[in-house]
Amino acid sequence: MQSSWINDAEFSGYFAAMDEGLYEAEGISFEYLPGGPSVIPESSLLSGAADVALTTPDTTINAIVDQGADFVIIGTQYQRNPLGVVSLASSGIDEPADLVGKTIAVPDVNRLAFDAMLTINDVDPASVTVVPYAYDPTPLLEGEVDATIDFVTNVPYTIEQAGEEASSFLLYDVGYKIPNDTVVVTRDTLENKRDELVAWLRASRAGWDAVLEDPAVYPPKFADTWFKGTGRTVENEIYFNTAQKPLIESENGVFALTDQQVQDTIDTLALIGIEADKAMFDTSLLDEL
């Protein structure tokens, strides 16, 4: 599996499933490939380096539409995308309308999503100053920007450690209804390794269920293995894991992707000019878990 970022709590469920032997119990061999800022998860699918990748649906579906990539989304880790607007509480930024006249640091990859969120909420993108963001909240803490676009599960911890109070809201909660860490495979893999994919989903779900039962239990176990060398503290990972729990869990089980979620994703992507359709999704594997 190709992950979408460096090793942190975002991928704890897979680490637990590996450490607890859950993949072996399902009869599958599993290799985890860490991601990072220079890694494009979909590329690992195209090269054959990975059978499964965690992606954002906008990049995946854009690759299907523009490049003819034969990808299929079979589930999603995050029911609600952790991406949001993060600011200092003193900024008074609590909703999209509060961004007017402010300077926001936005990663290039999220610029279309940010502008779409503004448009959905009747905020003229021209009324907001956007500057580049390198996934470092230092400019926010030093007052160089008023807010950043980042995971609300992570950056607020850094802000609080600096003695400040954080404020945030999810793009998802204000109308940009895109999930995250969508589980993507090629159609060839879906057709030829379906049983293995179902087994992988089952083992991974069990790993996430274990990790989220008590978000403080597993991060310390990974301190000298999966989290080693990241420069992040165990406390940071516990914060992250606790914050992401309600964004991952679903009454239908981890990785659930309902018909309504599929339609919401299609409708939202249309706002940024990406034409998705239901044929790009296959949730039937989830029915076999």
PDB file of C-alpha atoms in Angstrom:
ATOM      1  CA  MET A   1       0.000   0.000   0.000  1.00  0.00           C
ATOM      2  CA  GLN A   2       1.221   3.476  -0.894  1.00  0.00           C
ATOM      3  CA  SER A   3       0.356   5.921   1.865  1.00  0.00           C
ATOM      4  CA  SER A   4      -0.238   9.592   1.250  1.00  0.00           C
ATOM      5  CA  TRP A   5       2.167  11.103   3.780  1.00  0.00           C
ATOM      6  CA  ILE A   6       5.044  10.447   6.164  1.00  0.00           C
ATOM      7  CA  ASN A   7       4.541   8.041   9.064  1.00  0.00           C
ATOM      8  CA  ASP A   8       2.272   9.569  11.662  1.00  0.00           C
ATOM      9  CA  ALA A   9      -1.020   8.827  13.407  1.00  0.00           C
ATOM     10  CA  GLU A  10      -2.870   9.208  10.111  1.00  0.00           C
ATOM     11  CA  PHE A  11      -1.788   5.647   9.287  1.00  0.00           C
ATOM     12  CA  SER A  12      -1.898   4.065  12.750  1.00  0.00           C
ATOM     13  CA  GLY A  13      -4.571   1.555  11.805  1.00  0.00           C
ATOM     14  CA  TYR A  14      -2.297  -0.067   9.238  1.00  0.00           C
ATOM     15  CA  PHE A  15       0.647  -0.096  11.639  1.00  0.00           C
ATOM     16  CA  ALA A  16      -1.503  -1.849  14.236  1.00  0.00           C
ATOM     17  CA  ALA A  17      -2.784  -4.363  11.699  1.00  0.00           C
ATOM     18  CA  MET A  18       0.800  -5.206  10.736  1.00  0.00           C
ATOM     19  CA  ASP A  19       2.081  -5.428  14.296  1.00  0.00           C
ATOM     20  CA  GLU A  20      -0.865  -7.538  15.444  1.00  0.00           C
ATOM     21  CA  GLY A  21      -0.547  -9.977  12.545  1.00  0.00           C
ATOM     22  CA  LEU A  22      -3.973  -9.153  11.134  1.00  0.00           C
ATOM     23  CA  TYR A  23      -2.881  -9.254   7.499  1.00  0.00           C
ATOM     24  CA  GLU A  24      -1.186 -12.608   7.965  1.00  0.00           C
ATOM     25  CA  ALA A  25      -4.349 -13.904   9.644  1.00  0.00           C
ATOM     26  CA  GLU A  26      -6.235 -12.976   6.474  1.00  0.00           C
ATOM     27  CA  GLY A  27      -3.691 -14.860   4.396  1.00  0.00           C
ATOM     28  CA  ILE A  28      -2.176 -11.860   2.638  1.00  0.00           C
ATOM     29  CA  SER A  29       1.324 -10.420   2.431  1.00  0.00           C
ATOM     30  CA  PHE A  30       1.349  -6.686   3.037  1.00  0.00           C
ATOM     31  CA  GLU A  31       4.047  -4.083   2.411  1.00  0.00           C
ATOM     32  CA  TYR A  32       3.603  -0.497   3.575  1.00  0.00           C
ATOM     33  CA  LEU A  33       5.148   2.313   1.511  1.00  0.00           C
ATOM     34  CA  PRO A  34       5.426   5.673   3.317  1.00  0.00           C
ATOM     35  CA  GLY A  35       4.519   8.829   1.456  1.00  0.00           C
ATOM     36  CA  GLY A  36       5.669  12.427   1.685  1.00  0.00           C
ATOM     37  CA  PRO A  37       5.459  15.825  -0.002  1.00  0.00           C
ATOM     38  CA  SER A  38       7.170  14.557  -3.156  1.00  0.00           C
ATOM     39  CA  VAL A  39       5.190  11.312  -3.434  1.00  0.00           C
ATOM     40  CA  ILE A  40       2.183  11.071  -5.750  1.00  0.00           C
ATOM     41  CA  PRO A  41       0.291   7.995  -4.499  1.00  0.00           C
ATOM     42  CA  GLU A  42      -1.416   7.330  -7.828  1.00  0.00           C
ATOM     43  CA  SER A  43       2.004   6.999  -9.482  1.00  0.00           C
ATOM     44  CA  SER A  44       2.721   3.922  -7.380  1.00  0.00           C
ATOM     45  CA  LEU A  45      -0.410   2.306  -8.795  1.00  0.00           C
ATOM     46  CA  LEU A  46       0.552   3.111 -12.361  1.00  0.00           C
ATOM     47  CA  SER A  47       4.092   1.793 -11.908  1.00  0.00           C
ATOM     48  CA  GLY A  48       2.915  -1.384 -10.222  1.00  0.00           C
ATOM     49  CA  ALA A  49       4.824  -0.584  -7.035  1.00  0.00           C
ATOM     50  CA  ALA A  50       1.589  -0.750  -5.032  1.00  0.00           C
ATOM     51  CA  ASP A  51      -1.770  -2.500  -5.358  1.00  0.00           C
ATOM     52  CA  VAL A  52      -3.545   0.024  -3.130  1.00  0.00           C
ATOM     53  CA  ALA A  53      -3.011   3.736  -2.572  1.00  0.00           C
ATOM     54  CA  LEU A  54      -4.488   6.313  -0.231  1.00  0.00           C
ATOM     55  CA  THR A  55      -5.338   9.452  -2.186  1.00  0.00           C
ATOM     56  CA  THR A  56      -7.541  12.496  -2.355  1.00  0.00           C
ATOM     57  CA  PRO A  57     -10.486  11.956  -4.729  1.00  0.00           C
ATOM     58  CA  ASP A  58      -9.882  15.191  -6.596  1.00  0.00           C
ATOM     59  CA  THR A  59      -6.402  14.146  -7.746  1.00  0.00           C
ATOM     60  CA  THR A  60      -7.495  10.578  -8.455  1.00  0.00           C
ATOM     61  CA  ILE A  61     -10.557  11.490 -10.480  1.00  0.00           C
ATOM     62  CA  ASN A  62      -8.667  14.248 -12.259  1.00  0.00           C
ATOM     63  CA  ALA A  63      -6.162  11.585 -13.353  1.00  0.00           C
ATOM     64  CA  ILE A  64      -9.015   9.413 -14.604  1.00  0.00           C
ATOM     65  CA  VAL A  65     -10.602  12.257 -16.561  1.00  0.00           C
ATOM     66  CA  ASP A  66      -7.500  14.002 -17.917  1.00  0.00           C
ATOM     67  CA  GLN A  67      -5.049  11.123 -18.271  1.00  0.00           C
ATOM     68  CA  GLY A  68      -7.317   8.138 -18.802  1.00  0.00           C
ATOM     69  CA  ALA A  69      -5.998   6.422 -15.681  1.00  0.00           C
ATOM     70  CA  ASP A  70      -7.981   3.266 -14.943  1.00  0.00           C
ATOM     71  CA  PHE A  71      -8.478   3.889 -11.220  1.00  0.00           C
ATOM     72  CA  VAL A  72     -11.378   2.854  -9.003  1.00  0.00           C
ATOM     73  CA  ILE A  73     -12.201   4.209  -5.532  1.00  0.00           C
ATOM     74  CA  ILE A  74     -13.304   1.332  -3.283  1.00  0.00           C
ATOM     75  CA  GLY A  75     -13.618   3.066   0.092  1.00  0.00           C
ATOM     76  CA  THR A  76     -12.429   5.998   2.169  1.00  0.00           C
ATOM     77  CA  GLN A  77     -10.492   6.206   5.417  1.00  0.00           C
ATOM     78  CA  TYR A  78     -11.719   9.658   6.378  1.00  0.00           C
ATOM     79  CA  GLN A  79     -15.473  10.062   6.252  1.00  0.00           C
ATOM     80  CA  ARG A  80     -14.913  13.783   6.728  1.00  0.00           C
ATOM     81  CA  ASN A  81     -11.758  15.332   5.322  1.00  0.00           C
ATOM     82  CA  PRO A  82      -9.408  16.645   8.070  1.00  0.00           C
ATOM     83  CA  LEU A  83      -8.398  19.542   5.820  1.00  0.00           C
ATOM     84  CA  GLY A  84      -9.525  22.850   7.242  1.00  0.00           C
ATOM     85  CA  VAL A  85      -8.826  26.460   8.066  1.00  0.00           C
ATOM     86  CA  VAL A  86      -6.553  26.719  11.109  1.00  0.00           C
ATOM     87  CA  SER A  87      -5.946  30.015  12.887  1.00  0.00           C
ATOM     88  CA  LEU A  88      -5.198  31.499  16.275  1.00  0.00           C
ATOM     89  CA  ALA A  89      -8.351  31.932  18.339  1.00  0.00           C
ATOM     90  CA  SER A  90      -7.478  35.608  18.700  1.00  0.00           C
ATOM     91  CA  SER A  91      -7.927  36.080  14.944  1.00  0.00           C
ATOM     92  CA  GLY A  92     -11.688  35.738  15.183  1.00  0.00           C
ATOM     93  CA  ILE A  93     -11.804  33.402  12.183  1.00  0.00           C
ATOM     94  CA  ASP A  94     -14.663  31.019  12.876  1.00  0.00           C
ATOM     95  CA  GLU A  95     -16.353  30.680   9.483  1.00  0.00           C
ATOM     96  CA  PRO A  96     -15.657  31.390   5.797  1.00  0.00           C
ATOM     97  CA  ALA A  97     -17.041  34.942   5.937  1.00  0.00           C
ATOM     98  CA  ASP A  98     -14.359  35.819   8.491  1.00  0.00           C
ATOM     99  CA  LEU A  99     -11.647  35.243   5.873  1.00  0.00           C
ATOM    100  CA  VAL A 100     -12.495  38.417   3.954  1.00  0.00           C
ATOM    101  CA  GLY A 101      -9.538  40.794   4.086  1.00  0.00           C
ATOM    102  CA  LYS A 102      -7.291  38.158   5.647  1.00  0.00           C
ATOM    103  CA  THR A 103      -4.062  36.519   4.454  1.00  0.00           C
ATOM    104  CA  ILE A 104      -4.242  32.731   4.217  1.00  0.00           C
ATOM    105  CA  ALA A 105      -1.372  30.315   3.568  1.00  0.00           C
ATOM    106  CA  VAL A 106      -2.605  27.625   1.181  1.00  0.00           C
ATOM    107  CA  PRO A 107      -0.666  24.659  -0.295  1.00  0.00           C
ATOM    108  CA  ASP A 108      -0.702  24.687  -4.096  1.00  0.00           C
ATOM    109  CA  VAL A 109      -2.417  21.302  -4.145  1.00  0.00           C
ATOM    110  CA  ASN A 110      -5.341  22.693  -2.129  1.00  0.00           C
ATOM    111  CA  ARG A 111      -5.844  25.986  -3.941  1.00  0.00           C
ATOM    112  CA  LEU A 112      -8.791  24.830  -6.055  1.00  0.00           C
ATOM    113  CA  ALA A 113     -10.471  23.323  -3.003  1.00  0.00           C
ATOM    114  CA  PHE A 114      -9.968  26.510  -1.006  1.00  0.00           C
ATOM    115  CA  ASP A 115     -11.389  28.728  -3.741  1.00  0.00           C
ATOM    116  CA  ALA A 116     -14.343  26.370  -4.182  1.00  0.00           C
ATOM    117  CA  MET A 117     -15.055  26.485  -0.448  1.00  0.00           C
ATOM    118  CA  LEU A 118     -15.099  30.285  -0.595  1.00  0.00           C
ATOM    119  CA  THR A 119     -17.440  30.276  -3.591  1.00  0.00           C
ATOM    120  CA  ILE A 120     -19.803  27.778  -1.937  1.00  0.00           C
ATOM    121  CA  ASN A 121     -20.050  30.176   0.996  1.00  0.00           C
ATOM    122  CA  ASP A 122     -20.555  33.315  -1.124  1.00  0.00           C
ATOM    123  CA  VAL A 123     -17.093  34.691  -0.377  1.00  0.00           C
ATOM    124  CA  ASP A 124     -15.301  36.289  -3.325  1.00  0.00           C
ATOM    125  CA  PRO A 125     -11.876  34.593  -3.630  1.00  0.00           C
ATOM    126  CA  ALA A 126     -10.470  37.978  -4.673  1.00  0.00           C
ATOM    127  CA  SER A 127     -11.315  39.305  -1.205  1.00  0.00           C
ATOM    128  CA  VAL A 128      -8.815  36.924   0.401  1.00  0.00           C
ATOM    129  CA  THR A 129      -5.034  37.166   0.034  1.00  0.00           C
ATOM    130  CA  VAL A 130      -3.485  33.751  -0.602  1.00  0.00           C
ATOM    131  CA  VAL A 131       0.209  33.005  -0.080  1.00  0.00           C
ATOM    132  CA  PRO A 132       2.137  29.709  -0.438  1.00  0.00           C
ATOM    133  CA  TYR A 133       2.205  27.273   2.459  1.00  0.00           C
ATOM    134  CA  ALA A 134       4.993  24.787   3.195  1.00  0.00           C
ATOM    135  CA  TYR A 135       3.191  22.817   5.932  1.00  0.00           C
ATOM    136  CA  ASP A 136       4.902  24.864   8.631  1.00  0.00           C
ATOM    137  CA  PRO A 137       2.707  26.841  11.070  1.00  0.00           C
ATOM    138  CA  THR A 138       5.562  29.179  12.047  1.00  0.00           C
ATOM    139  CA  PRO A 139       4.281  32.062   9.847  1.00  0.00           C
ATOM    140  CA  LEU A 140       0.911  31.713  11.566  1.00  0.00           C
ATOM    141  CA  LEU A 141       2.454  31.804  15.034  1.00  0.00           C
ATOM    142  CA  GLU A 142       4.564  34.829  14.086  1.00  0.00           C
ATOM    143  CA  GLY A 143       1.600  36.744  12.694  1.00  0.00           C
ATOM    144  CA  GLU A 144       2.755  36.743   9.084  1.00  0.00           C
ATOM    145  CA  VAL A 145      -0.509  35.094   8.000  1.00  0.00           C
ATOM    146  CA  ASP A 146      -3.954  34.983   9.572  1.00  0.00           C
ATOM    147  CA  ALA A 147      -4.701  31.324   8.880  1.00  0.00           C
ATOM    148  CA  THR A 148      -3.427  28.224   7.115  1.00  0.00           C
ATOM    149  CA  ILE A 149      -5.013  25.364   5.216  1.00  0.00           C
ATOM    150  CA  ASP A 150      -3.895  22.155   6.900  1.00  0.00           C
ATOM    151  CA  PHE A 151      -5.147  19.163   8.847  1.00  0.00           C
ATOM    152  CA  VAL A 152      -7.134  20.329  11.876  1.00  0.00           C
ATOM    153  CA  THR A 153      -6.100  17.067  13.539  1.00  0.00           C
ATOM    154  CA  ASN A 154      -2.467  18.125  13.719  1.00  0.00           C
ATOM    155  CA  VAL A 155      -1.539  21.822  13.510  1.00  0.00           C
ATOM    156  CA  PRO A 156      -3.626  22.932  16.524  1.00  0.00           C
ATOM    157  CA  TYR A 157      -1.338  20.807  18.702  1.00  0.00           C
ATOM    158  CA  THR A 158       1.712  22.776  17.541  1.00  0.00           C
ATOM    159  CA  ILE A 159      -0.123  26.024  18.186  1.00  0.00           C
ATOM    160  CA  GLU A 160      -1.078  24.961  21.696  1.00  0.00           C
ATOM    161  CA  GLN A 161       2.492  23.864  22.436  1.00  0.00           C
ATOM    162  CA  ALA A 162       3.567  27.397  21.537  1.00  0.00           C
ATOM    163  CA  GLY A 163       1.261  28.746  24.236  1.00  0.00           C
ATOM    164  CA  GLU A 164      -1.493  29.927  21.910  1.00  0.00           C
ATOM    165  CA  GLU A 165      -5.100  28.841  21.504  1.00  0.00           C
ATOM    166  CA  ALA A 166      -6.085  27.393  18.139  1.00  0.00           C
ATOM    167  CA  SER A 167      -9.303  27.767  16.205  1.00  0.00           C
ATOM    168  CA  SER A 168     -10.333  25.724  13.187  1.00  0.00           C
ATOM    169  CA  PHE A 169     -13.146  24.538  10.961  1.00  0.00           C
ATOM    170  CA  LEU A 170     -13.284  21.806   8.341  1.00  0.00           C
ATOM    171  CA  LEU A 171     -13.781  22.621   4.666  1.00  0.00           C
ATOM    172  CA  TYR A 172     -16.077  19.592   4.674  1.00  0.00           C
ATOM    173  CA  ASP A 173     -18.353  21.112   7.303  1.00  0.00           C
ATOM    174  CA  VAL A 174     -18.872  24.287   5.276  1.00  0.00           C
ATOM    175  CA  GLY A 175     -19.874  22.575   2.057  1.00  0.00           C
ATOM    176  CA  TYR A 176     -16.716  21.210   0.430  1.00  0.00           C
ATOM    177  CA  LYS A 177     -17.805  17.607   0.893  1.00  0.00           C
ATOM    178  CA  ILE A 178     -14.754  15.666  -0.195  1.00  0.00           C
ATOM    179  CA  PRO A 179     -13.504  12.700   1.873  1.00  0.00           C
ATOM    180  CA  ASN A 180      -9.797  11.962   2.210  1.00  0.00           C
ATOM    181  CA  ASP A 181      -7.424   9.038   2.077  1.00  0.00           C
ATOM    182  CA  THR A 182      -9.715   7.380  -0.402  1.00  0.00           C
ATOM    183  CA  VAL A 183      -8.742   3.766  -1.038  1.00  0.00           C
ATOM    184  CA  VAL A 184      -7.811   3.485  -4.712  1.00  0.00           C
ATOM    185  CA  VAL A 185      -6.851   0.556  -6.931  1.00  0.00           C
ATOM    186  CA  THR A 186      -6.525  -0.016 -10.654  1.00  0.00           C
ATOM    187  CA  ARG A 187      -9.410  -1.760 -12.377  1.00  0.00           C
ATOM    188  CA  ASP A 188      -7.050  -4.611 -13.247  1.00  0.00           C
ATOM    189  CA  THR A 189      -6.216  -5.135  -9.567  1.00  0.00           C
ATOM    190  CA  LEU A 190      -9.902  -4.965  -8.678  1.00  0.00           C
ATOM    191  CA  GLU A 191     -10.730  -7.665 -11.201  1.00  0.00           C
ATOM    192  CA  ASN A 192      -7.784  -9.963 -10.510  1.00  0.00           C
ATOM    193  CA  LYS A 193      -7.174  -9.507  -6.777  1.00  0.00           C
ATOM    194  CA  ARG A 194     -10.668  -8.902  -5.462  1.00  0.00           C
ATOM    195  CA  ASP A 195     -10.466 -11.511  -2.685  1.00  0.00           C
ATOM    196  CA  GLU A 196      -7.130 -10.104  -1.512  1.00  0.00           C
ATOM    197  CA  LEU A 197      -8.557  -6.582  -1.492  1.00  0.00           C
ATOM    198  CA  VAL A 198     -11.520  -7.673   0.621  1.00  0.00           C
ATOM    199  CA  ALA A 199      -9.113  -9.387   3.022  1.00  0.00           C
ATOM    200  CA  TRP A 200      -6.979  -6.241   3.135  1.00  0.00           C
ATOM    201  CA  LEU A 201     -10.002  -4.068   3.901  1.00  0.00           C
ATOM    202  CA  ARG A 202     -11.113  -6.463   6.642  1.00  0.00           C
ATOM    203  CA  ALA A 203      -7.695  -6.570   8.321  1.00  0.00           C
ATOM    204  CA  SER A 204      -7.188  -2.812   7.987  1.00  0.00           C
ATOM    205  CA  ARG A 205     -10.627  -2.119   9.444  1.00  0.00           C
ATOM    206  CA  ALA A 206      -9.786  -4.337  12.424  1.00  0.00           C
ATOM    207  CA  GLY A 207      -6.530  -2.428  12.863  1.00  0.00           C
ATOM    208  CA  TRP A 208      -8.355   0.881  12.895  1.00  0.00           C
ATOM    209  CA  ASP A 209     -10.986  -0.415  15.302  1.00  0.00           C
ATOM    210  CA  ALA A 210      -8.192  -1.360  17.713  1.00  0.00           C
ATOM    211  CA  VAL A 211      -6.364   1.958  17.344  1.00  0.00           C
ATOM    212  CA  LEU A 212      -9.458   4.109  17.788  1.00  0.00           C
ATOM    213  CA  GLU A 213     -10.908   2.200  20.738  1.00  0.00           C
ATOM    214  CA  ASP A 214      -8.542   4.189  22.956  1.00  0.00           C
ATOM    215  CA  PRO A 215      -6.533   6.724  20.907  1.00  0.00           C
ATOM    216  CA  ALA A 216      -3.820   6.925  23.583  1.00  0.00           C
ATOM    217  CA  VAL A 217      -2.859   3.243  23.580  1.00  0.00           C
ATOM    218  CA  TYR A 218      -1.094   2.610  20.278  1.00  0.00           C
ATOM    219  CA  PRO A 219       1.020   5.744  19.609  1.00  0.00           C
ATOM    220  CA  PRO A 220       3.501   4.915  22.423  1.00  0.00           C
ATOM    221  CA  LYS A 221       3.883   1.413  20.959  1.00  0.00           C
ATOM    222  CA  PHE A 222       4.997   2.911  17.652  1.00  0.00           C
ATOM    223  CA  ALA A 223       7.462   5.428  19.132  1.00  0.00           C
ATOM    224  CA  ASP A 224      10.565   3.343  18.413  1.00  0.00           C
ATOM    225  CA  THR A 225       9.297   1.719  15.222  1.00  0.00           C
ATOM    226  CA  TRP A 226       6.849   3.365  12.857  1.00  0.00           C
ATOM    227  CA  PHE A 227       7.213   6.859  14.324  1.00  0.00           C
ATOM    228  CA  LYS A 228      10.978   6.711  14.830  1.00  0.00           C
ATOM    229  CA  GLY A 229      12.940   9.550  13.256  1.00  0.00           C
ATOM    230  CA  THR A 230       9.966  11.746  12.378  1.00  0.00           C
ATOM    231  CA  GLY A 231      10.834  14.422  14.931  1.00  0.00           C
ATOM    232  CA  ARG A 232       7.302  14.285  16.291  1.00  0.00           C
ATOM    233  CA  THR A 233       6.429  13.467  19.891  1.00  0.00           C
ATOM    234  CA  VAL A 234       4.204  10.654  21.091  1.00  0.00           C
ATOM    235  CA  GLU A 235       1.970  13.308  22.662  1.00  0.00           C
ATOM    236  CA  ASN A 236       1.519  14.892  19.246  1.00  0.00           C
ATOM    237  CA  GLU A 237       0.481  11.530  17.786  1.00  0.00           C
ATOM    238  CA  ILE A 238      -1.980  10.906  20.626  1.00  0.00           C
ATOM    239  CA  TYR A 239      -3.508  14.327  19.979  1.00  0.00           C
ATOM    240  CA  PHE A 240      -3.719  13.535  16.265  1.00  0.00           C
ATOM    241  CA  ASN A 241      -5.241  10.105  16.849  1.00  0.00           C
ATOM    242  CA  THR A 242      -7.833  11.500  19.258  1.00  0.00           C
ATOM    243  CA  ALA A 243      -8.789  14.306  16.884  1.00  0.00           C
ATOM    244  CA  GLN A 244      -9.157  12.012  13.875  1.00  0.00           C
ATOM    245  CA  LYS A 245     -11.320   9.417  15.638  1.00  0.00           C
ATOM    246  CA  PRO A 246     -14.696  11.085  14.821  1.00  0.00           C
ATOM    247  CA  LEU A 247     -13.550  11.763  11.253  1.00  0.00           C
ATOM    248  CA  ILE A 248     -12.771   8.094  10.542  1.00  0.00           C
ATOM    249  CA  GLU A 249     -15.412   6.174  12.456  1.00  0.00           C
ATOM    250  CA  SER A 250     -18.718   5.391  10.782  1.00  0.00           C
ATOM    251  CA  GLU A 251     -21.825   3.513  11.826  1.00  0.00           C
ATOM    252  CA  ASN A 252     -21.187   1.449   8.695  1.00  0.00           C
ATOM    253  CA  GLY A 253     -17.603   0.646   9.686  1.00  0.00           C
ATOM    254  CA  VAL A 254     -14.209   2.104   8.792  1.00  0.00           C
ATOM    255  CA  PHE A 255     -13.790   2.715   5.033  1.00  0.00           C
ATOM    256  CA  ALA A 256     -17.560   3.018   4.511  1.00  0.00           C
ATOM    257  CA  LEU A 257     -18.564   4.940   1.404  1.00  0.00           C
ATOM    258  CA  THR A 258     -22.305   5.411   1.017  1.00  0.00           C
ATOM    259  CA  ASP A 259     -24.233   6.315  -2.114  1.00  0.00           C
ATOM    260  CA  GLN A 260     -24.828   9.777  -0.638  1.00  0.00           C
ATOM    261  CA  GLN A 261     -21.111  10.279  -0.013  1.00  0.00           C
ATOM    262  CA  VAL A 262     -20.362   9.285  -3.588  1.00  0.00           C
ATOM    263  CA  GLN A 263     -22.936  11.764  -4.881  1.00  0.00           C
ATOM    264  CA  ASP A 264     -21.655  14.515  -2.565  1.00  0.00           C
ATOM    265  CA  THR A 265     -18.141  13.912  -3.889  1.00  0.00           C
ATOM    266  CA  ILE A 266     -19.320  14.051  -7.498  1.00  0.00           C
ATOM    267  CA  ASP A 267     -21.292  17.252  -6.875  1.00  0.00           C
ATOM    268  CA  THR A 268     -18.429  18.933  -5.026  1.00  0.00           C
ATOM    269  CA  LEU A 269     -15.831  18.050  -7.645  1.00  0.00           C
ATOM    270  CA  ALA A 270     -18.086  19.573 -10.291  1.00  0.00           C
ATOM    271  CA  LEU A 271     -17.602  22.900  -8.510  1.00  0.00           C
ATOM    272  CA  ILE A 272     -13.891  22.840  -9.369  1.00  0.00           C
ATOM    273  CA  GLY A 273     -14.420  21.621 -12.905  1.00  0.00           C
ATOM    274  CA  ILE A 274     -13.750  17.919 -12.370  1.00  0.00           C
ATOM    275  CA  GLU A 275     -16.396  15.709 -13.963  1.00  0.00           C
ATOM    276  CA  ALA A 276     -16.732  12.567 -11.878  1.00  0.00           C
ATOM    277  CA  ASP A 277     -19.334   9.838 -12.217  1.00  0.00           C
ATOM    278  CA  LYS A 278     -20.443   6.800 -10.247  1.00  0.00           C
ATOM    279  CA  ALA A 279     -18.521   4.402 -12.496  1.00  0.00           C
ATOM    280  CA  MET A 280     -15.329   5.678 -10.833  1.00  0.00           C
ATOM    281  CA  PHE A 281     -16.461   4.145  -7.525  1.00  0.00           C
ATOM    282  CA  ASP A 282     -17.063   0.529  -6.516  1.00  0.00           C
ATOM    283  CA  THR A 283     -18.299   0.038  -2.972  1.00  0.00           C
ATOM    284  CA  SER A 284     -19.322  -3.588  -3.442  1.00  0.00           C
ATOM    285  CA  LEU A 285     -16.193  -4.890  -1.696  1.00  0.00           C
ATOM    286  CA  LEU A 286     -17.317  -3.206   1.510  1.00  0.00           C
ATOM    287  CA  ASP A 287     -20.492  -5.305   1.385  1.00  0.00           C
ATOM    288  CA  GLU A 288     -18.340  -8.417   1.727  1.00  0.00           C
ATOM    289  CA  LEU A 289     -16.702  -7.383   5.003  1.00  0.00           C
TER     290      LEU A 289
END
